[in-house]
Amino acid sequence: MAAAAKLPQPDAGAGWDEAQCIAALAQLERLKTQLDDLRLAIPRVVEPFYSPPTPAMFRAFKQGVIGSQNEIKSFRNQWHDQDTQAIFDHARKSMGQNPDLSASAQVQQYGWIEKESREKEAALLRKDGAQEAEEAQVALTQEDISRILDDFHKTYPNLNLTTENGNHNIMIQFVSTSASAASRLRFRVIIEQKANGQHKLNAECLGTADPSPAITRCIASRPQANDLKYLLDMIAAYKTVKGTSCAKCKKMFDNEMIAPAARRSKQVTDANETSETVWEAFHEGCLD
Ligand SMILES: [Zn+2]
């Protein structure tokens, strides 16, 4: 413990960066906590003997023995674990290079487990932020929107698409016969322009009865979340995909008796080597 505890000093990482040192100290702290708990192993085993000899006493004794055995086993496994042994190796090497451990007195013994989980959360947030920025980079101009809507009318002349608010509120409705029964589906897409030139697409399948809420969730979890053309094609796929069964489990209904509520695309290359987009139906629970 003392040897590894000096790791976070600026000159004492011995080749490890701060994150590695924190992770190692957190692992040692976990081992120390387990070891502290094991001090109670014997008292736990003998405690039932203070009460009269009954079947309940024997059960408590048995539980105490099994519980303590499991704790010892778990500690041994962690101790022999590759990661733990790597920490000891590193500490031995570091001590070989510099046996002066006086700096370790400055290093706190506890709090490394919390510090490690805080660092991990922060790293995840940074990653999410980077991903969002990447997805939102494509700007969507007024001309882009008009062109995409024109293309939609040409590609799907039978689908009713109307707009309001300068093409920023889009309504699409049609009767879908791809579910078990014909049902009228109404979709609303709102293009939210942000001050920094980026945009957000909010899409909803209106209505509170099945399958509308499931469809809304499946659209919300779509890939290419900022691509308007992709979103409109996905909505159109609720009309055009005739197959009523799920492309993954091949069944018509899921456990909740809901027909496939999701549409996802894949690229298919035909004999002439031309690639085209094909839409398939999936249950909400069958999405990756
Ligand atoms: Zn399925």
mmCIF file of C-alpha atoms and ligand atoms in Angstrom:
data_model
loop_
_atom_site.group_PDB
_atom_site.id
_atom_site.type_symbol
_atom_site.label_atom_id
_atom_site.label_comp_id
_atom_site.label_asym_id
_atom_site.label_seq_id
_atom_site.Cartn_x
_atom_site.Cartn_y
_atom_site.Cartn_z
ATOM 1 C CA MET A 1 0.000 0.000 0.000
ATOM 2 C CA ALA A 2 2.669 2.449 1.029
ATOM 3 C CA ALA A 3 4.737 1.782 -2.088
ATOM 4 C CA ALA A 4 1.830 2.342 -4.457
ATOM 5 C CA ALA A 5 0.472 5.260 -2.452
ATOM 6 C CA LYS A 6 3.259 7.528 -3.606
ATOM 7 C CA LEU A 7 2.266 7.097 -7.255
ATOM 8 C CA PRO A 8 0.314 10.332 -7.822
ATOM 9 C CA GLN A 9 3.304 12.559 -7.033
ATOM 10 C CA PRO A 10 4.264 14.402 -10.222
ATOM 11 C CA ASP A 11 7.674 12.728 -10.367
ATOM 12 C CA ALA A 12 6.606 9.407 -8.901
ATOM 13 C CA GLY A 13 4.191 7.949 -11.446
ATOM 14 C CA ALA A 14 7.175 5.987 -12.776
ATOM 15 C CA GLY A 15 5.732 5.898 -16.285
ATOM 16 C CA TRP A 16 2.060 5.853 -15.294
ATOM 17 C CA ASP A 17 -0.276 8.746 -16.026
ATOM 18 C CA GLU A 18 -2.670 10.210 -13.477
ATOM 19 C CA ALA A 19 -5.654 8.079 -14.543
ATOM 20 C CA GLN A 20 -3.631 4.862 -14.176
ATOM 21 C CA CYS A 21 -2.426 5.913 -10.720
ATOM 22 C CA ILE A 22 -5.973 6.769 -9.587
ATOM 23 C CA ALA A 23 -7.310 3.440 -10.903
ATOM 24 C CA ALA A 24 -4.517 1.556 -9.109
ATOM 25 C CA LEU A 25 -5.122 3.374 -5.817
ATOM 26 C CA ALA A 26 -8.873 2.722 -6.127
ATOM 27 C CA GLN A 27 -8.190 -0.992 -6.639
ATOM 28 C CA LEU A 28 -5.920 -1.085 -3.555
ATOM 29 C CA GLU A 29 -8.575 0.750 -1.554
ATOM 30 C CA ARG A 30 -11.157 -1.864 -2.580
ATOM 31 C CA LEU A 31 -8.817 -4.641 -1.427
ATOM 32 C CA LYS A 32 -8.227 -2.844 1.859
ATOM 33 C CA THR A 33 -11.989 -2.519 2.459
ATOM 34 C CA GLN A 34 -12.433 -6.242 1.823
ATOM 35 C CA LEU A 35 -9.585 -7.018 4.199
ATOM 36 C CA ASP A 36 -11.144 -4.801 6.891
ATOM 37 C CA ASP A 37 -14.438 -6.688 6.513
ATOM 38 C CA LEU A 38 -12.610 -10.000 6.877
ATOM 39 C CA ARG A 39 -11.540 -9.028 10.403
ATOM 40 C CA LEU A 40 -15.139 -9.794 11.392
ATOM 41 C CA ALA A 41 -15.088 -13.267 9.809
ATOM 42 C CA ILE A 42 -14.289 -15.203 13.016
ATOM 43 C CA PRO A 43 -16.628 -13.168 15.293
ATOM 44 C CA ARG A 44 -19.436 -13.750 12.750
ATOM 45 C CA VAL A 45 -18.836 -17.516 12.801
ATOM 46 C CA VAL A 46 -18.745 -17.895 16.627
ATOM 47 C CA GLU A 47 -21.466 -15.360 17.459
ATOM 48 C CA PRO A 48 -24.391 -17.869 17.195
ATOM 49 C CA PHE A 49 -22.811 -19.950 20.020
ATOM 50 C CA TYR A 50 -23.852 -17.262 22.501
ATOM 51 C CA SER A 51 -27.479 -18.407 22.063
ATOM 52 C CA PRO A 52 -28.969 -21.772 23.150
ATOM 53 C CA PRO A 53 -28.335 -24.773 20.834
ATOM 54 C CA THR A 54 -31.322 -24.793 18.462
ATOM 55 C CA PRO A 55 -31.772 -25.467 14.716
ATOM 56 C CA ALA A 56 -31.807 -21.672 14.238
ATOM 57 C CA MET A 57 -28.396 -21.442 15.929
ATOM 58 C CA PHE A 58 -26.999 -24.103 13.613
ATOM 59 C CA ARG A 59 -28.387 -22.268 10.556
ATOM 60 C CA ALA A 60 -26.817 -18.999 11.697
ATOM 61 C CA PHE A 61 -23.483 -20.773 12.280
ATOM 62 C CA LYS A 62 -23.636 -22.370 8.827
ATOM 63 C CA GLN A 63 -24.449 -19.042 7.170
ATOM 64 C CA GLY A 64 -21.585 -17.386 9.033
ATOM 65 C CA VAL A 65 -19.115 -20.029 7.823
ATOM 66 C CA ILE A 66 -20.304 -19.956 4.212
ATOM 67 C CA GLY A 67 -20.405 -16.144 4.136
ATOM 68 C CA SER A 68 -16.871 -15.862 5.510
ATOM 69 C CA GLN A 69 -15.569 -18.517 3.109
ATOM 70 C CA ASN A 70 -17.060 -16.630 0.155
ATOM 71 C CA GLU A 71 -15.495 -13.375 1.305
ATOM 72 C CA ILE A 72 -12.066 -14.996 1.633
ATOM 73 C CA LYS A 73 -12.457 -16.562 -1.805
ATOM 74 C CA SER A 74 -13.441 -13.235 -3.342
ATOM 75 C CA PHE A 75 -10.456 -11.500 -1.711
ATOM 76 C CA ARG A 76 -8.046 -14.180 -2.954
ATOM 77 C CA ASN A 77 -9.436 -13.890 -6.498
ATOM 78 C CA GLN A 78 -8.980 -10.126 -6.496
ATOM 79 C CA TRP A 79 -5.508 -10.408 -5.006
ATOM 80 C CA HIS A 80 -4.341 -12.838 -7.709
ATOM 81 C CA ASP A 81 -6.135 -10.866 -10.417
ATOM 82 C CA GLN A 82 -3.864 -9.756 -13.278
ATOM 83 C CA ASP A 83 -4.633 -6.060 -12.732
ATOM 84 C CA THR A 84 -3.772 -6.236 -9.023
ATOM 85 C CA GLN A 85 -0.531 -8.104 -9.693
ATOM 86 C CA ALA A 86 0.380 -5.498 -12.327
ATOM 87 C CA ILE A 87 0.027 -2.802 -9.653
ATOM 88 C CA PHE A 88 2.392 -4.676 -7.323
ATOM 89 C CA ASP A 89 4.891 -5.213 -10.161
ATOM 90 C CA HIS A 90 4.783 -1.530 -10.990
ATOM 91 C CA ALA A 91 5.273 -0.544 -7.336
ATOM 92 C CA ARG A 92 8.228 -2.951 -6.984
ATOM 93 C CA LYS A 93 9.914 -1.527 -10.080
ATOM 94 C CA SER A 94 9.268 2.036 -8.941
ATOM 95 C CA MET A 95 10.765 1.262 -5.528
ATOM 96 C CA GLY A 96 13.784 -0.339 -7.190
ATOM 97 C CA GLN A 97 14.450 2.923 -9.008
ATOM 98 C CA ASN A 98 13.817 5.142 -6.001
ATOM 99 C CA PRO A 99 13.463 3.560 -2.534
ATOM 100 C CA ASP A 100 12.649 6.877 -0.824
ATOM 101 C CA LEU A 101 8.991 6.530 0.247
ATOM 102 C CA SER A 102 8.794 9.719 2.340
ATOM 103 C CA ALA A 103 6.529 11.417 -0.235
ATOM 104 C CA SER A 104 3.864 8.730 0.329
ATOM 105 C CA ALA A 105 3.049 10.340 3.695
ATOM 106 C CA GLN A 106 1.339 13.140 1.737
ATOM 107 C CA VAL A 107 -1.004 10.790 -0.119
ATOM 108 C CA GLN A 108 -4.456 10.237 1.330
ATOM 109 C CA GLN A 109 -5.510 6.640 2.033
ATOM 110 C CA TYR A 110 -9.209 6.914 1.219
ATOM 111 C CA GLY A 111 -11.420 8.504 -1.416
ATOM 112 C CA TRP A 112 -9.766 6.943 -4.472
ATOM 113 C CA ILE A 113 -12.784 4.788 -5.372
ATOM 114 C CA GLU A 114 -15.019 7.890 -5.513
ATOM 115 C CA LYS A 115 -12.360 9.812 -7.410
ATOM 116 C CA GLU A 116 -12.062 7.014 -9.965
ATOM 117 C CA SER A 117 -15.824 6.881 -10.609
ATOM 118 C CA ARG A 118 -15.997 10.697 -10.894
ATOM 119 C CA GLU A 119 -13.183 10.657 -13.482
ATOM 120 C CA LYS A 120 -14.940 7.914 -15.445
ATOM 121 C CA GLU A 121 -18.213 9.879 -15.502
ATOM 122 C CA ALA A 122 -16.408 13.016 -16.640
ATOM 123 C CA ALA A 123 -14.697 11.073 -19.439
ATOM 124 C CA LEU A 124 -18.066 9.697 -20.599
ATOM 125 C CA LEU A 125 -19.579 13.198 -20.642
ATOM 126 C CA ARG A 126 -16.650 14.503 -22.694
ATOM 127 C CA LYS A 127 -17.165 11.662 -25.179
ATOM 128 C CA ASP A 128 -20.927 12.361 -25.467
ATOM 129 C CA GLY A 129 -20.259 16.057 -26.023
ATOM 130 C CA ALA A 130 -17.791 15.331 -28.812
ATOM 131 C CA GLN A 131 -20.269 12.996 -30.488
ATOM 132 C CA GLU A 132 -23.107 15.539 -30.358
ATOM 133 C CA ALA A 133 -20.903 18.225 -31.847
ATOM 134 C CA GLU A 134 -19.909 15.869 -34.647
ATOM 135 C CA GLU A 135 -23.515 14.947 -35.487
ATOM 136 C CA ALA A 136 -24.729 18.534 -35.505
ATOM 137 C CA GLN A 137 -22.055 19.904 -37.808
ATOM 138 C CA VAL A 138 -24.053 19.693 -41.059
ATOM 139 C CA ALA A 139 -25.974 22.950 -41.455
ATOM 140 C CA LEU A 140 -29.562 22.827 -42.710
ATOM 141 C CA THR A 141 -30.468 25.951 -44.703
ATOM 142 C CA GLN A 142 -33.916 27.096 -45.810
ATOM 143 C CA GLU A 143 -32.987 26.011 -49.369
ATOM 144 C CA ASP A 144 -31.951 22.563 -48.149
ATOM 145 C CA ILE A 145 -35.332 22.133 -46.461
ATOM 146 C CA SER A 146 -37.266 23.198 -49.610
ATOM 147 C CA ARG A 147 -35.231 20.845 -51.787
ATOM 148 C CA ILE A 148 -35.683 17.898 -49.412
ATOM 149 C CA LEU A 149 -39.463 18.518 -49.237
ATOM 150 C CA ASP A 150 -39.715 18.759 -53.057
ATOM 151 C CA ASP A 151 -37.842 15.475 -53.390
ATOM 152 C CA PHE A 152 -40.198 13.903 -50.863
ATOM 153 C CA HIS A 153 -43.290 14.956 -52.879
ATOM 154 C CA LYS A 154 -41.736 13.513 -56.048
ATOM 155 C CA THR A 155 -40.660 10.241 -54.424
ATOM 156 C CA TYR A 156 -43.862 9.648 -52.454
ATOM 157 C CA PRO A 157 -46.662 11.390 -54.418
ATOM 158 C CA ASN A 158 -49.328 9.475 -52.463
ATOM 159 C CA LEU A 159 -48.217 10.618 -49.017
ATOM 160 C CA ASN A 160 -49.909 13.698 -47.611
ATOM 161 C CA LEU A 161 -47.254 16.178 -46.452
ATOM 162 C CA THR A 162 -48.135 19.701 -45.349
ATOM 163 C CA THR A 163 -45.992 22.383 -43.761
ATOM 164 C CA GLU A 164 -46.398 25.450 -41.584
ATOM 165 C CA ASN A 165 -44.133 28.079 -40.104
ATOM 166 C CA GLY A 166 -41.886 28.459 -43.148
ATOM 167 C CA ASN A 167 -41.435 24.703 -43.631
ATOM 168 C CA HIS A 168 -40.296 24.292 -40.015
ATOM 169 C CA ASN A 169 -43.399 22.363 -38.912
ATOM 170 C CA ILE A 170 -43.999 19.346 -41.115
ATOM 171 C CA MET A 171 -47.072 17.096 -40.914
ATOM 172 C CA ILE A 172 -47.226 13.764 -42.716
ATOM 173 C CA GLN A 173 -50.267 11.520 -42.537
ATOM 174 C CA PHE A 174 -51.389 8.359 -44.244
ATOM 175 C CA VAL A 175 -53.232 5.135 -43.671
ATOM 176 C CA SER A 176 -50.778 2.397 -42.857
ATOM 177 C CA THR A 177 -51.850 -1.087 -43.819
ATOM 178 C CA SER A 178 -48.591 -2.697 -42.839
ATOM 179 C CA ALA A 179 -49.769 -3.198 -39.258
ATOM 180 C CA SER A 180 -52.258 -5.931 -38.392
ATOM 181 C CA ALA A 181 -55.107 -3.587 -39.228
ATOM 182 C CA ALA A 182 -55.274 -0.411 -41.260
ATOM 183 C CA SER A 183 -54.562 2.553 -39.022
ATOM 184 C CA ARG A 184 -54.172 6.254 -39.641
ATOM 185 C CA LEU A 185 -50.709 7.437 -38.671
ATOM 186 C CA ARG A 186 -49.913 11.125 -38.200
ATOM 187 C CA PHE A 187 -46.338 12.315 -37.858
ATOM 188 C CA ARG A 188 -45.143 15.758 -36.841
ATOM 189 C CA VAL A 189 -41.595 16.926 -37.479
ATOM 190 C CA ILE A 190 -40.401 20.201 -35.990
ATOM 191 C CA ILE A 191 -37.138 21.702 -37.198
ATOM 192 C CA GLU A 192 -35.649 23.635 -34.325
ATOM 193 C CA GLN A 193 -33.021 26.140 -35.495
ATOM 194 C CA LYS A 194 -30.514 27.091 -32.855
ATOM 195 C CA ALA A 195 -28.760 30.424 -32.548
ATOM 196 C CA ASN A 196 -25.369 28.888 -33.378
ATOM 197 C CA GLY A 197 -26.600 27.758 -36.830
ATOM 198 C CA GLN A 198 -27.118 24.169 -35.734
ATOM 199 C CA HIS A 199 -30.485 22.470 -35.747
ATOM 200 C CA LYS A 200 -32.426 19.767 -33.976
ATOM 201 C CA LEU A 201 -35.135 17.569 -35.485
ATOM 202 C CA ASN A 202 -38.035 16.649 -33.194
ATOM 203 C CA ALA A 203 -40.272 13.920 -34.580
ATOM 204 C CA GLU A 204 -43.387 12.402 -33.102
ATOM 205 C CA CYS A 205 -46.062 9.914 -34.114
ATOM 206 C CA LEU A 206 -49.163 11.650 -32.753
ATOM 207 C CA GLY A 207 -51.644 9.793 -30.564
ATOM 208 C CA THR A 208 -51.578 7.967 -27.264
ATOM 209 C CA ALA A 209 -52.891 4.591 -28.462
ATOM 210 C CA ASP A 210 -50.597 1.770 -29.587
ATOM 211 C CA PRO A 211 -48.501 1.738 -31.651
ATOM 212 C CA SER A 212 -47.952 5.542 -31.728
ATOM 213 C CA PRO A 213 -45.872 5.902 -28.513
ATOM 214 C CA ALA A 214 -43.661 2.960 -29.540
ATOM 215 C CA ILE A 215 -43.194 4.455 -33.021
ATOM 216 C CA THR A 216 -42.210 7.811 -31.477
ATOM 217 C CA ARG A 217 -39.588 6.091 -29.294
ATOM 218 C CA CYS A 218 -38.200 4.105 -32.241
ATOM 219 C CA ILE A 219 -37.914 7.265 -34.348
ATOM 220 C CA ALA A 220 -36.227 9.113 -31.481
ATOM 221 C CA SER A 221 -33.531 6.422 -31.249
ATOM 222 C CA ARG A 222 -32.790 6.585 -34.995
ATOM 223 C CA PRO A 223 -29.257 6.897 -36.355
ATOM 224 C CA GLN A 224 -28.263 10.077 -38.277
ATOM 225 C CA ALA A 225 -30.441 12.124 -35.918
ATOM 226 C CA ASN A 226 -29.795 15.449 -37.707
ATOM 227 C CA ASP A 227 -30.478 14.250 -41.255
ATOM 228 C CA LEU A 228 -33.899 15.568 -42.391
ATOM 229 C CA LYS A 229 -34.075 13.506 -45.591
ATOM 230 C CA TYR A 230 -33.259 10.343 -43.657
ATOM 231 C CA LEU A 231 -35.960 11.133 -41.088
ATOM 232 C CA LEU A 232 -38.627 11.739 -43.769
ATOM 233 C CA ASP A 233 -37.640 8.530 -45.584
ATOM 234 C CA MET A 234 -37.953 6.673 -42.281
ATOM 235 C CA ILE A 235 -41.467 8.048 -41.762
ATOM 236 C CA ALA A 236 -42.414 7.106 -45.341
ATOM 237 C CA ALA A 237 -41.209 3.575 -44.610
ATOM 238 C CA TYR A 238 -44.185 3.167 -42.251
ATOM 239 C CA LYS A 239 -46.283 3.322 -45.422
ATOM 240 C CA THR A 240 -44.049 1.588 -47.926
ATOM 241 C CA VAL A 241 -42.742 -1.402 -45.965
ATOM 242 C CA LYS A 242 -45.441 -3.950 -46.650
ATOM 243 C CA GLY A 243 -44.015 -6.842 -44.702
ATOM 244 C CA THR A 244 -45.767 -7.147 -41.376
ATOM 245 C CA SER A 245 -43.165 -9.285 -39.640
ATOM 246 C CA CYS A 246 -39.980 -8.189 -37.893
ATOM 247 C CA ALA A 247 -36.754 -8.461 -39.902
ATOM 248 C CA LYS A 248 -34.921 -9.791 -36.838
ATOM 249 C CA CYS A 249 -37.203 -12.257 -35.014
ATOM 250 C CA LYS A 250 -39.455 -12.881 -38.063
ATOM 251 C CA LYS A 251 -42.541 -12.658 -35.856
ATOM 252 C CA MET A 252 -45.537 -10.424 -36.436
ATOM 253 C CA PHE A 253 -46.123 -9.383 -32.810
ATOM 254 C CA ASP A 254 -43.803 -8.862 -29.887
ATOM 255 C CA ASN A 255 -44.615 -9.893 -26.296
ATOM 256 C CA GLU A 256 -46.817 -6.839 -25.890
ATOM 257 C CA MET A 257 -48.785 -7.733 -29.030
ATOM 258 C CA ILE A 258 -47.417 -4.693 -30.855
ATOM 259 C CA ALA A 259 -46.527 -4.966 -34.547
ATOM 260 C CA PRO A 260 -42.988 -3.850 -35.555
ATOM 261 C CA ALA A 261 -42.842 -0.191 -34.471
ATOM 262 C CA ALA A 262 -39.410 0.635 -35.902
ATOM 263 C CA ARG A 263 -38.084 1.170 -39.405
ATOM 264 C CA ARG A 264 -34.372 0.916 -40.099
ATOM 265 C CA SER A 265 -32.504 1.054 -43.402
ATOM 266 C CA LYS A 266 -29.740 -1.036 -44.860
ATOM 267 C CA GLN A 267 -27.682 -0.722 -48.022
ATOM 268 C CA VAL A 268 -28.179 -3.505 -50.554
ATOM 269 C CA THR A 269 -25.984 -3.987 -53.614
ATOM 270 C CA ASP A 270 -27.693 -5.609 -56.591
ATOM 271 C CA ALA A 271 -26.218 -7.616 -59.485
ATOM 272 C CA ASN A 272 -25.232 -4.400 -61.324
ATOM 273 C CA GLU A 273 -23.227 -3.324 -58.283
ATOM 274 C CA THR A 274 -25.538 -0.372 -57.661
ATOM 275 C CA SER A 275 -26.256 0.218 -54.016
ATOM 276 C CA GLU A 276 -29.736 1.088 -52.836
ATOM 277 C CA THR A 277 -31.381 1.780 -49.497
ATOM 278 C CA VAL A 278 -33.860 -0.817 -48.291
ATOM 279 C CA TRP A 279 -36.114 -0.222 -45.296
ATOM 280 C CA GLU A 280 -37.064 -3.002 -42.915
ATOM 281 C CA ALA A 281 -39.497 -3.325 -40.016
ATOM 282 C CA PHE A 282 -38.339 -4.199 -36.479
ATOM 283 C CA HIS A 283 -39.957 -4.551 -33.081
ATOM 284 C CA GLU A 284 -38.840 -1.938 -30.598
ATOM 285 C CA GLY A 285 -37.218 -4.684 -28.505
ATOM 286 C CA CYS A 286 -35.452 -6.156 -31.541
ATOM 287 C CA LEU A 287 -33.414 -3.007 -32.291
ATOM 288 C CA ASP A 288 -29.676 -3.267 -31.614
HETATM 289 ZN ZN ZN B 1 -38.805 -8.725 -33.628
#
